[in-house]
Tab-separated table of C-alpha atoms in Angstrom:
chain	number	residue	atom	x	y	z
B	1	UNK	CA	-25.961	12.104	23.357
B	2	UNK	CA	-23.493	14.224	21.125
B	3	UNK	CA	-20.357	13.543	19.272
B	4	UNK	CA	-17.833	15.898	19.420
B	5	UNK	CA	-14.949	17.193	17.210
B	6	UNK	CA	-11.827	16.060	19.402
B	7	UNK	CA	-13.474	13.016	18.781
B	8	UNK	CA	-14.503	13.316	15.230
B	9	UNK	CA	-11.037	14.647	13.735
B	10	UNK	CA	-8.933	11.466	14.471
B	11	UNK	CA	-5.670	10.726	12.476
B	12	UNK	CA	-5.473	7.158	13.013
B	13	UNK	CA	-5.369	4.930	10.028
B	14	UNK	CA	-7.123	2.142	8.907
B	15	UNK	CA	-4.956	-1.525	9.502
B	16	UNK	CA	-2.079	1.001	11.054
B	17	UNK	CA	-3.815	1.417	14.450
B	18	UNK	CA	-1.051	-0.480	15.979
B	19	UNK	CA	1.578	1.889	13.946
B	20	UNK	CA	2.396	5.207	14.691
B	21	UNK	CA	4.715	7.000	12.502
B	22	UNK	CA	6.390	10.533	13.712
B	23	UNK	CA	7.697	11.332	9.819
B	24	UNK	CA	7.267	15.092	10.907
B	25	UNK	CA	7.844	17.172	7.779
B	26	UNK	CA	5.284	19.885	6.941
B	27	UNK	CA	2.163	17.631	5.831
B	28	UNK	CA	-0.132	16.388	8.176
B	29	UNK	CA	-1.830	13.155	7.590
B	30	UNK	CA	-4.952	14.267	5.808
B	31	UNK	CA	-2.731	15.929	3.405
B	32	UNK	CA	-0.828	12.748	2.611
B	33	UNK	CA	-4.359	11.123	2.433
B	34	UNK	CA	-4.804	13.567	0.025
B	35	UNK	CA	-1.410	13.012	-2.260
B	36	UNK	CA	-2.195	9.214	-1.744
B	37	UNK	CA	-5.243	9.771	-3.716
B	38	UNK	CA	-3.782	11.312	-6.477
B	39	UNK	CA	-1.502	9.174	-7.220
B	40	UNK	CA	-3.770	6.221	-6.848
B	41	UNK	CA	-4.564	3.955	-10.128
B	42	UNK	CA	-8.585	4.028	-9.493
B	43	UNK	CA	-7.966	8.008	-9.413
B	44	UNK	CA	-6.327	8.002	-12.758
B	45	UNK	CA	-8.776	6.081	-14.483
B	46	UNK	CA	-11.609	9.002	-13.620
B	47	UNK	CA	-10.137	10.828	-16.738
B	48	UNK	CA	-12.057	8.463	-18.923
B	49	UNK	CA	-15.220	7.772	-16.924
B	50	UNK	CA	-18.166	9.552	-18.080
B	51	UNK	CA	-19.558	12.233	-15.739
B	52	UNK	CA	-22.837	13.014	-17.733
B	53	UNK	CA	-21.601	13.487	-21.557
B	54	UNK	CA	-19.899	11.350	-23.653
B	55	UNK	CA	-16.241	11.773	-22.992
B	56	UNK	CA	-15.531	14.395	-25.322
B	57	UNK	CA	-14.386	14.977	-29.262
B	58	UNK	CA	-13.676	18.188	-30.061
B	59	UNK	CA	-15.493	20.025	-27.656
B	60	UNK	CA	-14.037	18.893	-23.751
B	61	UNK	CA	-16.770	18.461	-21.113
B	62	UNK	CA	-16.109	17.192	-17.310
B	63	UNK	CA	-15.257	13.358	-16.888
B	64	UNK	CA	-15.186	12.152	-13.487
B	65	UNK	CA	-11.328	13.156	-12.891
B	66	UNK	CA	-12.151	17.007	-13.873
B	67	UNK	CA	-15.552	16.858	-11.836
B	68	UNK	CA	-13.593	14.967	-8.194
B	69	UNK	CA	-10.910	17.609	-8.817
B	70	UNK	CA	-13.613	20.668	-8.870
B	71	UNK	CA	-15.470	19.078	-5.869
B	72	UNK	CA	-12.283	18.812	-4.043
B	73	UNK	CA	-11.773	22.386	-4.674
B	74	UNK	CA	-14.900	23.661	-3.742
B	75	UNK	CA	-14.756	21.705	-0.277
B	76	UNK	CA	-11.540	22.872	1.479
B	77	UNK	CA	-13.436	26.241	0.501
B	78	UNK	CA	-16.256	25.857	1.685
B	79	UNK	CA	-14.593	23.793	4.942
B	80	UNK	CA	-12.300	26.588	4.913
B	81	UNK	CA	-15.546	29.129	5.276
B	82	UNK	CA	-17.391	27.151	7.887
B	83	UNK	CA	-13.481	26.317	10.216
B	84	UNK	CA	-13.547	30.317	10.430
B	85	UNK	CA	-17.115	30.544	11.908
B	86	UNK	CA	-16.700	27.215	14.312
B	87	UNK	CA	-13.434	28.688	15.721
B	88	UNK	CA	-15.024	31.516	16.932
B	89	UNK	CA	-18.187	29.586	18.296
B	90	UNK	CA	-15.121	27.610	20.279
B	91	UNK	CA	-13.437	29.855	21.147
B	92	UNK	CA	-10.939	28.791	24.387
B	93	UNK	CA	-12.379	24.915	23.667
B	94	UNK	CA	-9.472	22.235	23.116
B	95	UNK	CA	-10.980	21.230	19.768
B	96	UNK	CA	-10.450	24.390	18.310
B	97	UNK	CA	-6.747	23.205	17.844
B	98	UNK	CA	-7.777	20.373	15.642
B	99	UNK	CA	-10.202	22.555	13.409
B	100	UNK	CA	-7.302	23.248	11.145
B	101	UNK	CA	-7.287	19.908	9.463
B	102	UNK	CA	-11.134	19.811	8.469
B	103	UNK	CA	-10.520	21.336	5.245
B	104	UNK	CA	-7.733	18.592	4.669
B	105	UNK	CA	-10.011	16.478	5.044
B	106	UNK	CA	-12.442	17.615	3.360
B	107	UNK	CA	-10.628	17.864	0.291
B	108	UNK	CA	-9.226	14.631	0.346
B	109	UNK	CA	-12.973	13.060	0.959
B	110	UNK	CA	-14.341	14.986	-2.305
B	111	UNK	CA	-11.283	13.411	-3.846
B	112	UNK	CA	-12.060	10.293	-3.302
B	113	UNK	CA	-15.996	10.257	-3.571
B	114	UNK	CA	-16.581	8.830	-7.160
B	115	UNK	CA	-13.963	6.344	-7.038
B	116	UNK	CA	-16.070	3.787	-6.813
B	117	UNK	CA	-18.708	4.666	-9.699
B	118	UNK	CA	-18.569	1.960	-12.765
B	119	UNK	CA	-17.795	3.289	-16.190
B	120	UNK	CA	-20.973	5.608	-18.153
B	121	UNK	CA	-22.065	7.479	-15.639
B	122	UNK	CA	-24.741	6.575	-13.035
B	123	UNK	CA	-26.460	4.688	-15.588
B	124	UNK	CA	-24.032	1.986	-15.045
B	125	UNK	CA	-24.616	2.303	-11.570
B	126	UNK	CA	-28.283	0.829	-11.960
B	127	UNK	CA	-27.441	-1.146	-14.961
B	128	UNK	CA	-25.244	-3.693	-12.432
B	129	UNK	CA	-28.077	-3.306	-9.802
B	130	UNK	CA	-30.935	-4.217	-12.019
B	131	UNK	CA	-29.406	-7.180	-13.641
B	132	UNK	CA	-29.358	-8.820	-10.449
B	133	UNK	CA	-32.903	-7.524	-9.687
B	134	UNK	CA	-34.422	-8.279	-13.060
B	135	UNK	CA	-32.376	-9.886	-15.279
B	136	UNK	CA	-30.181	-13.287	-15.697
B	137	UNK	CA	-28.289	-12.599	-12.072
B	138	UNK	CA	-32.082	-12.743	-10.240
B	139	UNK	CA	-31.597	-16.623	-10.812
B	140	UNK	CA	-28.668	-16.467	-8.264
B	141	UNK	CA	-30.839	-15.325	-5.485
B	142	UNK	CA	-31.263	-18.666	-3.112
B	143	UNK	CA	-27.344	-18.403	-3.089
B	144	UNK	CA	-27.190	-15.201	-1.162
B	145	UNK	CA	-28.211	-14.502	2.390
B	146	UNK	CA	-31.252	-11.148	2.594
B	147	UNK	CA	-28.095	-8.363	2.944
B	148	UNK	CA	-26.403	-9.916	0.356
B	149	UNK	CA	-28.830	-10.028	-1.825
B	150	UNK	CA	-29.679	-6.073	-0.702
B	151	UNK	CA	-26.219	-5.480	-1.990
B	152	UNK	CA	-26.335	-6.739	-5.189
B	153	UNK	CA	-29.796	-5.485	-6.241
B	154	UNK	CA	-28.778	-1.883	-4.384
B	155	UNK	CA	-25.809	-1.821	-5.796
B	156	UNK	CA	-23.888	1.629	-5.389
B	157	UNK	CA	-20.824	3.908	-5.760
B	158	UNK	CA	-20.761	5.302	-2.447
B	159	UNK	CA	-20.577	1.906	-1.291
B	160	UNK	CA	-17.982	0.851	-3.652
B	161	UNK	CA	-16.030	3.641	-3.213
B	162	UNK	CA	-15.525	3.046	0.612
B	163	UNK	CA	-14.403	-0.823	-0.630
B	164	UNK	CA	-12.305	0.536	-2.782
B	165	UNK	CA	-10.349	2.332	-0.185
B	166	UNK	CA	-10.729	-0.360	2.544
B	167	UNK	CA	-10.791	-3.769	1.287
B	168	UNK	CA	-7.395	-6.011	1.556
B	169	UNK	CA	-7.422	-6.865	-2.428
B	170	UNK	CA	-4.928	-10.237	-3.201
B	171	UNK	CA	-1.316	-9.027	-2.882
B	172	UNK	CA	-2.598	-5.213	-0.465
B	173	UNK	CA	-1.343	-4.228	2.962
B	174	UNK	CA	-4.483	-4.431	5.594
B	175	UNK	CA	-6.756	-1.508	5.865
B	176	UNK	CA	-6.418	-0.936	1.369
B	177	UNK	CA	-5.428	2.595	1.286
B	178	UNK	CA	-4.774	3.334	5.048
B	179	UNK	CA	-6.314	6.266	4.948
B	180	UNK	CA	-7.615	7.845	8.151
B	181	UNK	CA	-10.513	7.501	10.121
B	182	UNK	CA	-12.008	10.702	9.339
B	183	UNK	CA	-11.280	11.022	5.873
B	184	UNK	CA	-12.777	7.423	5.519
B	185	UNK	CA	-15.868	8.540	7.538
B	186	UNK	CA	-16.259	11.956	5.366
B	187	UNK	CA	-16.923	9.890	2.276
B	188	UNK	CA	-19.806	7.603	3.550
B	189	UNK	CA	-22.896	9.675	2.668
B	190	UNK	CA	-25.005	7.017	3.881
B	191	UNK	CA	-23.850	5.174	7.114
B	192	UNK	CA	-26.214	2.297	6.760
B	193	UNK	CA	-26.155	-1.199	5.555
B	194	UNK	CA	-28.077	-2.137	2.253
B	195	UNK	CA	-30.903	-3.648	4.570
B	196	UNK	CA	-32.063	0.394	5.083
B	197	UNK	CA	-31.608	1.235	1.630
B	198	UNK	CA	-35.051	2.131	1.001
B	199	UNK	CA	-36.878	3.323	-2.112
B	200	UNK	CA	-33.447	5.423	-3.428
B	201	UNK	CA	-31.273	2.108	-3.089
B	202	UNK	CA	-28.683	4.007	-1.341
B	203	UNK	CA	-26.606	2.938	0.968
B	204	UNK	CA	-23.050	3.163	2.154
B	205	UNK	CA	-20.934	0.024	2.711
B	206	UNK	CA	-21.194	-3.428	1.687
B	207	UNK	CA	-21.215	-6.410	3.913
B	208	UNK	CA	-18.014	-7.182	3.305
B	209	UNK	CA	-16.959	-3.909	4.750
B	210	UNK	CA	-19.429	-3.263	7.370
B	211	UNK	CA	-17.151	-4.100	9.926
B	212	UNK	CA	-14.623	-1.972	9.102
B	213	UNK	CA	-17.176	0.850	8.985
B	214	UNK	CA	-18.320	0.020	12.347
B	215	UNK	CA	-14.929	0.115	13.758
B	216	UNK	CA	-14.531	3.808	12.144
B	217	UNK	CA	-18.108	4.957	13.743
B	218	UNK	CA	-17.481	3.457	17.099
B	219	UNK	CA	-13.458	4.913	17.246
B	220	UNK	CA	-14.967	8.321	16.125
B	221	UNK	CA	-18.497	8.360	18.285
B	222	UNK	CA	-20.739	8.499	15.415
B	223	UNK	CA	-24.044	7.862	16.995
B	224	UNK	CA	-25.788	4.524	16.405
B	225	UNK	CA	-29.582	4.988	15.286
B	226	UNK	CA	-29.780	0.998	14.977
B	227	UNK	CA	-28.336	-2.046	14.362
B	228	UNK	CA	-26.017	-1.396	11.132
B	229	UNK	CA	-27.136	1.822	11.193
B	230	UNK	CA	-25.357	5.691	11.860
B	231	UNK	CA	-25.660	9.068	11.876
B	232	UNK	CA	-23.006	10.921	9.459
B	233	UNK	CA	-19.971	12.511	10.008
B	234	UNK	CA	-20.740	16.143	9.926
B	235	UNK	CA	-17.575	16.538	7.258
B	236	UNK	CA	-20.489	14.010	4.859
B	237	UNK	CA	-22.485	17.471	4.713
B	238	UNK	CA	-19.743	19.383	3.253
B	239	UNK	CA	-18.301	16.909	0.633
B	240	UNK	CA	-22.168	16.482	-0.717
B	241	UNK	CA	-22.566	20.148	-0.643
B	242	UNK	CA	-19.480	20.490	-2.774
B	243	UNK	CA	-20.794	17.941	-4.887
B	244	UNK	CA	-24.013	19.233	-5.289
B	245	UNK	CA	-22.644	22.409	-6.366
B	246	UNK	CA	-20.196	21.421	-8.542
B	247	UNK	CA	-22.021	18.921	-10.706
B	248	UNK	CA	-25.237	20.967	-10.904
B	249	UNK	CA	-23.664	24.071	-12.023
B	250	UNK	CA	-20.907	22.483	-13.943
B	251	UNK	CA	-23.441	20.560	-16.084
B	252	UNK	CA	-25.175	23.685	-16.796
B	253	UNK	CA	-21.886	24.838	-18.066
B	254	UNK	CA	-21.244	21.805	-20.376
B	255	UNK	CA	-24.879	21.937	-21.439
B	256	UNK	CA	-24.121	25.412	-23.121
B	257	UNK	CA	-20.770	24.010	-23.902
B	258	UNK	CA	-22.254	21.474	-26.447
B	259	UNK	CA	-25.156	23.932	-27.734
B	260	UNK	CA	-28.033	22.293	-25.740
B	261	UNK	CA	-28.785	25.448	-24.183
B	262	UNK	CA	-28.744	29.022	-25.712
B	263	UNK	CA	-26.896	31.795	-24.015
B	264	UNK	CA	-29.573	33.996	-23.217
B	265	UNK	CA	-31.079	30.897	-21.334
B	266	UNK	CA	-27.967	30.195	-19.811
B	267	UNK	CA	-27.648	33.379	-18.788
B	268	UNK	CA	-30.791	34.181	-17.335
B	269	UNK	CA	-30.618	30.804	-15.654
B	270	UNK	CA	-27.072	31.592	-13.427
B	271	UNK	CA	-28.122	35.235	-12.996
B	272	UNK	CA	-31.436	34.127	-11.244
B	273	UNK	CA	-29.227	33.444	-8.184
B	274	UNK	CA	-28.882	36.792	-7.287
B	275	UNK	CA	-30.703	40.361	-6.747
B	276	UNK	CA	-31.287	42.529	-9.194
B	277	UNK	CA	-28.495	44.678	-8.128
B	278	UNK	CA	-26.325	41.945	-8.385
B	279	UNK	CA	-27.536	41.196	-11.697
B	280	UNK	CA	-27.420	44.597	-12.863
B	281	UNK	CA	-23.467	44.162	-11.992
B	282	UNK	CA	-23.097	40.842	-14.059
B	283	UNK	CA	-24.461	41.917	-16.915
B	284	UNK	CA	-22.074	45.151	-16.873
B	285	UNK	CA	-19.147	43.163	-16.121
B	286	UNK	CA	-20.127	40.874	-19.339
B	287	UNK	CA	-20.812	43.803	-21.628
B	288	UNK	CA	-17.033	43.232	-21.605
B	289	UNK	CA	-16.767	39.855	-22.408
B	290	UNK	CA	-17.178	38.788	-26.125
B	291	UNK	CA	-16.859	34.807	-26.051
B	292	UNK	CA	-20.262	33.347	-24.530
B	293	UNK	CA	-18.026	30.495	-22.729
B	294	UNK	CA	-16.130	33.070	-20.757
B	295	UNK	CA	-19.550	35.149	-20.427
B	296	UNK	CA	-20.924	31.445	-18.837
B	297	UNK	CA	-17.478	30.857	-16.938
B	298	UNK	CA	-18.088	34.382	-15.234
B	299	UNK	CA	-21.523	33.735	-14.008
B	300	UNK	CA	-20.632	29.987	-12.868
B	301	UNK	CA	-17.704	31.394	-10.706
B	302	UNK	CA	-19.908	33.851	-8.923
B	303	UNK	CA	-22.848	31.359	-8.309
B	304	UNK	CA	-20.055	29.063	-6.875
B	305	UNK	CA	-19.028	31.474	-4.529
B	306	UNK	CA	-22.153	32.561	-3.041
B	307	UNK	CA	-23.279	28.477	-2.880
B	308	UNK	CA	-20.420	27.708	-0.562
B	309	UNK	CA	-21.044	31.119	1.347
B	310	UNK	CA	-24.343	29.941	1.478
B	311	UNK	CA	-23.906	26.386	2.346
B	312	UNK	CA	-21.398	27.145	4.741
B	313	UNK	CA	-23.572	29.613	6.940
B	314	UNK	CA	-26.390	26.639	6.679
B	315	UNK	CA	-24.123	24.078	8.130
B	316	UNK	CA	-22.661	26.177	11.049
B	317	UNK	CA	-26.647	26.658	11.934
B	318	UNK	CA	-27.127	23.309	11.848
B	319	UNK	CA	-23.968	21.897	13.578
B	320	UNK	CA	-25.598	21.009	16.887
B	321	UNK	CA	-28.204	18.985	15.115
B	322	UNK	CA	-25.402	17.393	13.328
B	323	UNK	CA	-23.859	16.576	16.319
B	324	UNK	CA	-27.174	14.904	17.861
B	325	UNK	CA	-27.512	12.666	14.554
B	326	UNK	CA	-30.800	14.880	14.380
B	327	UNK	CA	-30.267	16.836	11.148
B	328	UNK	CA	-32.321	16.435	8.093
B	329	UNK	CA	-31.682	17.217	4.362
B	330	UNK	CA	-28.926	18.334	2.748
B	331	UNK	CA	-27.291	21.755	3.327
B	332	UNK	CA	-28.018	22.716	-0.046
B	333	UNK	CA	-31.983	22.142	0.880
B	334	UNK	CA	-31.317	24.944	3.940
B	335	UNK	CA	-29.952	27.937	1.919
B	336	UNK	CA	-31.800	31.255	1.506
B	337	UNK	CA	-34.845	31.373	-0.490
B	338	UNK	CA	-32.964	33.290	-3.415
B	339	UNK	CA	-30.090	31.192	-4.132
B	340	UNK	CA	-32.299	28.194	-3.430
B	341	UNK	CA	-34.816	29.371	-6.527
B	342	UNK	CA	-31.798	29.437	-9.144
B	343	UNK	CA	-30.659	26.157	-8.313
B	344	UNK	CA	-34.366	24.749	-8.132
B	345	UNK	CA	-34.655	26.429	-12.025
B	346	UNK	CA	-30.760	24.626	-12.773
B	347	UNK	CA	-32.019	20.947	-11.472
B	348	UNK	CA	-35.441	21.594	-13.160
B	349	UNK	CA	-33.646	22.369	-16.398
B	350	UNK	CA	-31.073	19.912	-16.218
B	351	UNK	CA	-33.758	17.144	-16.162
B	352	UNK	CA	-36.365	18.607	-18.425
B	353	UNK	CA	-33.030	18.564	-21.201
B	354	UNK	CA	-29.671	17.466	-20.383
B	355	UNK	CA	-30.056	14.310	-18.979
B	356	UNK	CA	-32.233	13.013	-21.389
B	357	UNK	CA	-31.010	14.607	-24.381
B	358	UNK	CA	-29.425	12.272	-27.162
B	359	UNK	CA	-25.455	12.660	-25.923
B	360	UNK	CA	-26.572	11.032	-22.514
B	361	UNK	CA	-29.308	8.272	-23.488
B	362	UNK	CA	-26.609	7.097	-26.265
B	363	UNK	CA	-24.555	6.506	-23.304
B	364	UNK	CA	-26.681	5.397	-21.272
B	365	UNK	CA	-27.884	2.509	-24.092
B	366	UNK	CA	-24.534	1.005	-25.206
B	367	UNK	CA	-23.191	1.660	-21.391
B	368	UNK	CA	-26.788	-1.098	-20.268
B	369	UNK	CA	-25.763	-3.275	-23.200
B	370	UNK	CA	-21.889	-3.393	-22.984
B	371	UNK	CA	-22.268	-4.115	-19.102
B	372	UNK	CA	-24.452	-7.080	-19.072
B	373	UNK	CA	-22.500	-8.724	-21.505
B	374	UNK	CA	-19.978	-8.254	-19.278
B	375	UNK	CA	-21.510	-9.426	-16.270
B	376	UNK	CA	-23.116	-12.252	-18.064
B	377	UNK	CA	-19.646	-13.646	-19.241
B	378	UNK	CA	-17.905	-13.067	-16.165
B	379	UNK	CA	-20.016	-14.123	-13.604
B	380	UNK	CA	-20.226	-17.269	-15.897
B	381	UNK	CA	-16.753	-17.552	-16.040
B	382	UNK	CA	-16.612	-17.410	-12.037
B	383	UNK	CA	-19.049	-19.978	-11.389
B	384	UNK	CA	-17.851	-22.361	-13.765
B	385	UNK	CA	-13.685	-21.569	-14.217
B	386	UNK	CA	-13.492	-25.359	-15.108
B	387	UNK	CA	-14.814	-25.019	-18.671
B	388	UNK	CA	-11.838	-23.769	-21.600
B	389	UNK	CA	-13.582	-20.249	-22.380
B	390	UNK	CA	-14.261	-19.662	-18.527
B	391	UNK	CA	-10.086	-20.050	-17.996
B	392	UNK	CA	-9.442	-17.420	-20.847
B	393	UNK	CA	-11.697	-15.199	-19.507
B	394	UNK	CA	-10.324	-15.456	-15.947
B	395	UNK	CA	-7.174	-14.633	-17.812
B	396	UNK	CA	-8.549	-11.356	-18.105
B	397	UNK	CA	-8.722	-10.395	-14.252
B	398	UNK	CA	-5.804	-8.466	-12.949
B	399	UNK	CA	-4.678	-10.882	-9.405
B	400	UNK	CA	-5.688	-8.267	-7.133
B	401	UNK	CA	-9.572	-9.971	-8.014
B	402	UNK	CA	-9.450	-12.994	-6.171
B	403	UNK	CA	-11.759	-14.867	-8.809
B	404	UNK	CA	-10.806	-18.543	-6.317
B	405	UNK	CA	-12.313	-17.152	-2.772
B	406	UNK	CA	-14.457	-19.155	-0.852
B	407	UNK	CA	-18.069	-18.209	-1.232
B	408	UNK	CA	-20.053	-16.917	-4.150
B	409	UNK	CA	-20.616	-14.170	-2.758
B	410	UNK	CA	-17.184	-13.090	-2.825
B	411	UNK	CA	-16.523	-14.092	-6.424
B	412	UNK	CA	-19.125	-11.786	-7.285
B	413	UNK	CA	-18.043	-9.406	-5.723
B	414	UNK	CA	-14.479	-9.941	-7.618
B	415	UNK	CA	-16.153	-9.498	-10.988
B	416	UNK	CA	-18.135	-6.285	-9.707
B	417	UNK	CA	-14.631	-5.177	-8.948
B	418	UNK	CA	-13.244	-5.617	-12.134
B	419	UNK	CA	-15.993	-3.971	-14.080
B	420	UNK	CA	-16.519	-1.148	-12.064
B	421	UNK	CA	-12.707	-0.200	-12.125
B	422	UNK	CA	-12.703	-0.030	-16.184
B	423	UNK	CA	-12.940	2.761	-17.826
B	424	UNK	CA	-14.911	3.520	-20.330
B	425	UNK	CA	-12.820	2.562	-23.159
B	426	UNK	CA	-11.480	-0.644	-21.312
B	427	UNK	CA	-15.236	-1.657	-21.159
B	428	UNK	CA	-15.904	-0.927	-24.764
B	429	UNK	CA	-12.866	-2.574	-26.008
B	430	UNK	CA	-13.401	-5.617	-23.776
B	431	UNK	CA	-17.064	-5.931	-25.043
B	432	UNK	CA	-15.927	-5.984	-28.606
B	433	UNK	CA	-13.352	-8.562	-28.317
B	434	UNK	CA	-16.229	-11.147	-26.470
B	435	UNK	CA	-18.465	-10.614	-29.328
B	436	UNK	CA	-16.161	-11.004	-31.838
B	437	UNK	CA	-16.290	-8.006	-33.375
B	438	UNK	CA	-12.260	-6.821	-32.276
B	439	UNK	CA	-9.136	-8.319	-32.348
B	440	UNK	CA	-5.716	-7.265	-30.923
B	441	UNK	CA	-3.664	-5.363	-34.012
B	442	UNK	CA	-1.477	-7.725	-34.852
């Protein structure tokens, strides 16, 4: 069996099926996926969602806004790369006159992949997953059937990020954002239900959504592995490869930014991703250059460049185990020994001192304590809205939460919502006022 990409590229949209506009113009549909994005509320608020560092002071580092944009960029090139190489493998083959939209929709996909993440960075991502796996929420477990359950302990962005786009909030038009089948299916990095989320937690859809997912796979001809389980969309391998690249070199860049790393290090580090000819060339072109950021910027351009030539060349040798639902890894795992060294030395370096360093465990502390507060006092407020504090709490909630529905579940769910849709600041703010400790200016 093998999916195919007359197939795969589909412009249909999500709770339109039945609709089908001819607004003609020059923008396809993946390109108004795209401008529906950016002028989307939960797109806005990535400009004060952490990325990795504390959102910045005097010295500006990537938030989640700067890093989707960057991401977004780097896929249509690197789609753009790999549509040249497929159209020629095609050549005379119907689907060849589709190819032109993949780097729409690639771009629109990177867009829209950290929409879902809750405010300071991933930590907050397994702060809301382990207070339901080991702290006050693991009392609520009888109430919640075994996927459930899997979501809440599991909880994740990826997942989120597809209900964010998807779900019919209080007051929304069916399908959320309407956004195509492909573009939906190019976000979902893991097209599984939380019941296969393994060791890593990872997973891509919640229950709540998994039949809307399923209706995307089966309209597209994803391949089913199992039950509630798929094979990706080979447009997945591009967005994570554009992700991959961006936030691994980018942090580099912000690491040297805030004077975590030296610029010899720095140096040395990007210029390990090429020969020593190449090098030889670099360090030439920067005997020019007398500010170490645009010395850094320099570097991070050109190990961009050769990552999505690289990545792109690994994903057009792969694309027939892509199509089987056969391939393994990431393309960033398949590039040439060279290129593959620097960016082993980048993660290696990046863990051994950025992500641990003071900036990001600060974060990551008051991020753990400001969001189980929060989850405390709203999921209280949820389960009991009949008591006086509970009712100014659920004040709080803007209506698209629907803090009333039916099952426990779902009222969960609402407050997960909410708190993964603040920012940063929202959070903070909102923390201080429960304890106390902040009052409106009067």
């Amino acid at each position: 069996m093998k999916m195919n990409w007359s197939q795969l590229i589909c412009d249909k949209r999500l709770g339109l099926e039945h609709y089908q506009s001819h607004k003609g113009g020059v923008r396809s549909d993946f390109q108004r996926d795209f401008d529906r994005l950016v002028f989307s509320s939960p797109f806005r608020r990535l400009q004060n969602k952490t990325q990795v560092f504390p959102l910045p002071g005097s010295i500006f580092v990537h938030n989640r806004l700067t890093h989707s944009l960057e991401v977004s960029c780097v896929g249509r090139s690197l789609a753009a790369e790999v549509v040249l190489m497929l159209m020629e493998k095609y050549a005379g083959d119907a689907c060849v006159a589709r190819m032109d939209a993949i780097p729409e929709i690639v771009a629109a996909a990177c867009l829209a992949h950290d929409l879902g993440n809750p405010p300071f960075g991933h930590s907050g991502e397994k702060t809301i997953g382990a207070y339901f796996s080991e702290g006050k929420g693991e009392q609520l477990r009888a109430h919640f059937t075994e996927q459930q359950w899997a979501d809440l302990v599991h909880f994740e962005g990826n997942a989120n990020s597809f209900r964010t786009l998807v779900h019919q909030f209080k007051g929304r038009r069916e399908g959320g954002f309407a956004m195509t089948y492909s573009t939906l299916a190019s976000i979902v990095k893991y097209p599984y239900c939380s019941l296969y989320a393994g060791e890593k937690g990872k997973f891509g859809f919640f229950t709540t959504e998994q039949r809307d997912f399923e209706l995307i796979a089966r309209r597209l001809g994803l391949i089913e592995l199992d039950e509630g389980k798929f094979c990706r969309h080979p447009l997945v391998y591009l967005v994570e490869a554009a992700d991959d690249i961006c936030y691994q070199v980018m942090d580099i860049e912000d690491g040297h930014k805030l004077k975590i790393i030296g610029t010899e290090e720095t140096v040395n580090l990007l210029l390990s991703y090429f020969s020593p000819e190449q090098q030889a060339h670099s360090r030439e072109v920067m005997s020019n250059l007398e500010d170490p950021n645009e010395k850094i910027a320099y570097l991070r351009s050109g190990v961009v460049g050769l990552l999505v030539q690289e990545c792109a060349k690994a994903f057009v040798a792969g694309e027939d185990l892509m199509l089987e639902g056969r391939y393994e890894g990431c393309l960033i795992e398949h590039i040439s020994p060279l290129p593959a060294e620097g960016y082993r030395k980048c993660s290696e370096l990046a863990k051994r001192k950025l992500y641990c360093d003071g900036y990001v465990t600060d974060v990551d502390l008051a991020g753990n304590r400001i969001i189980n507060l929060l989850l405390d006092k709203l999921i209280d407020a949820v389960i009991y809205p009949e008591r006086n504090y509970s009712q100014l709490l659920l004040n709080k909630f803007p209506e698209q939460y629907d803090v009333n529905a039916g099952t426990l579940f779902e009222k969960i769910q609402a407050v997960l919502d909410h708190i993964s849709a603040m920012t940063d600041v929202y959070a903070l703010n909102l923390y201080r006022q429960l304890c106390g400790i902040s009052l409106p200016t009067v």
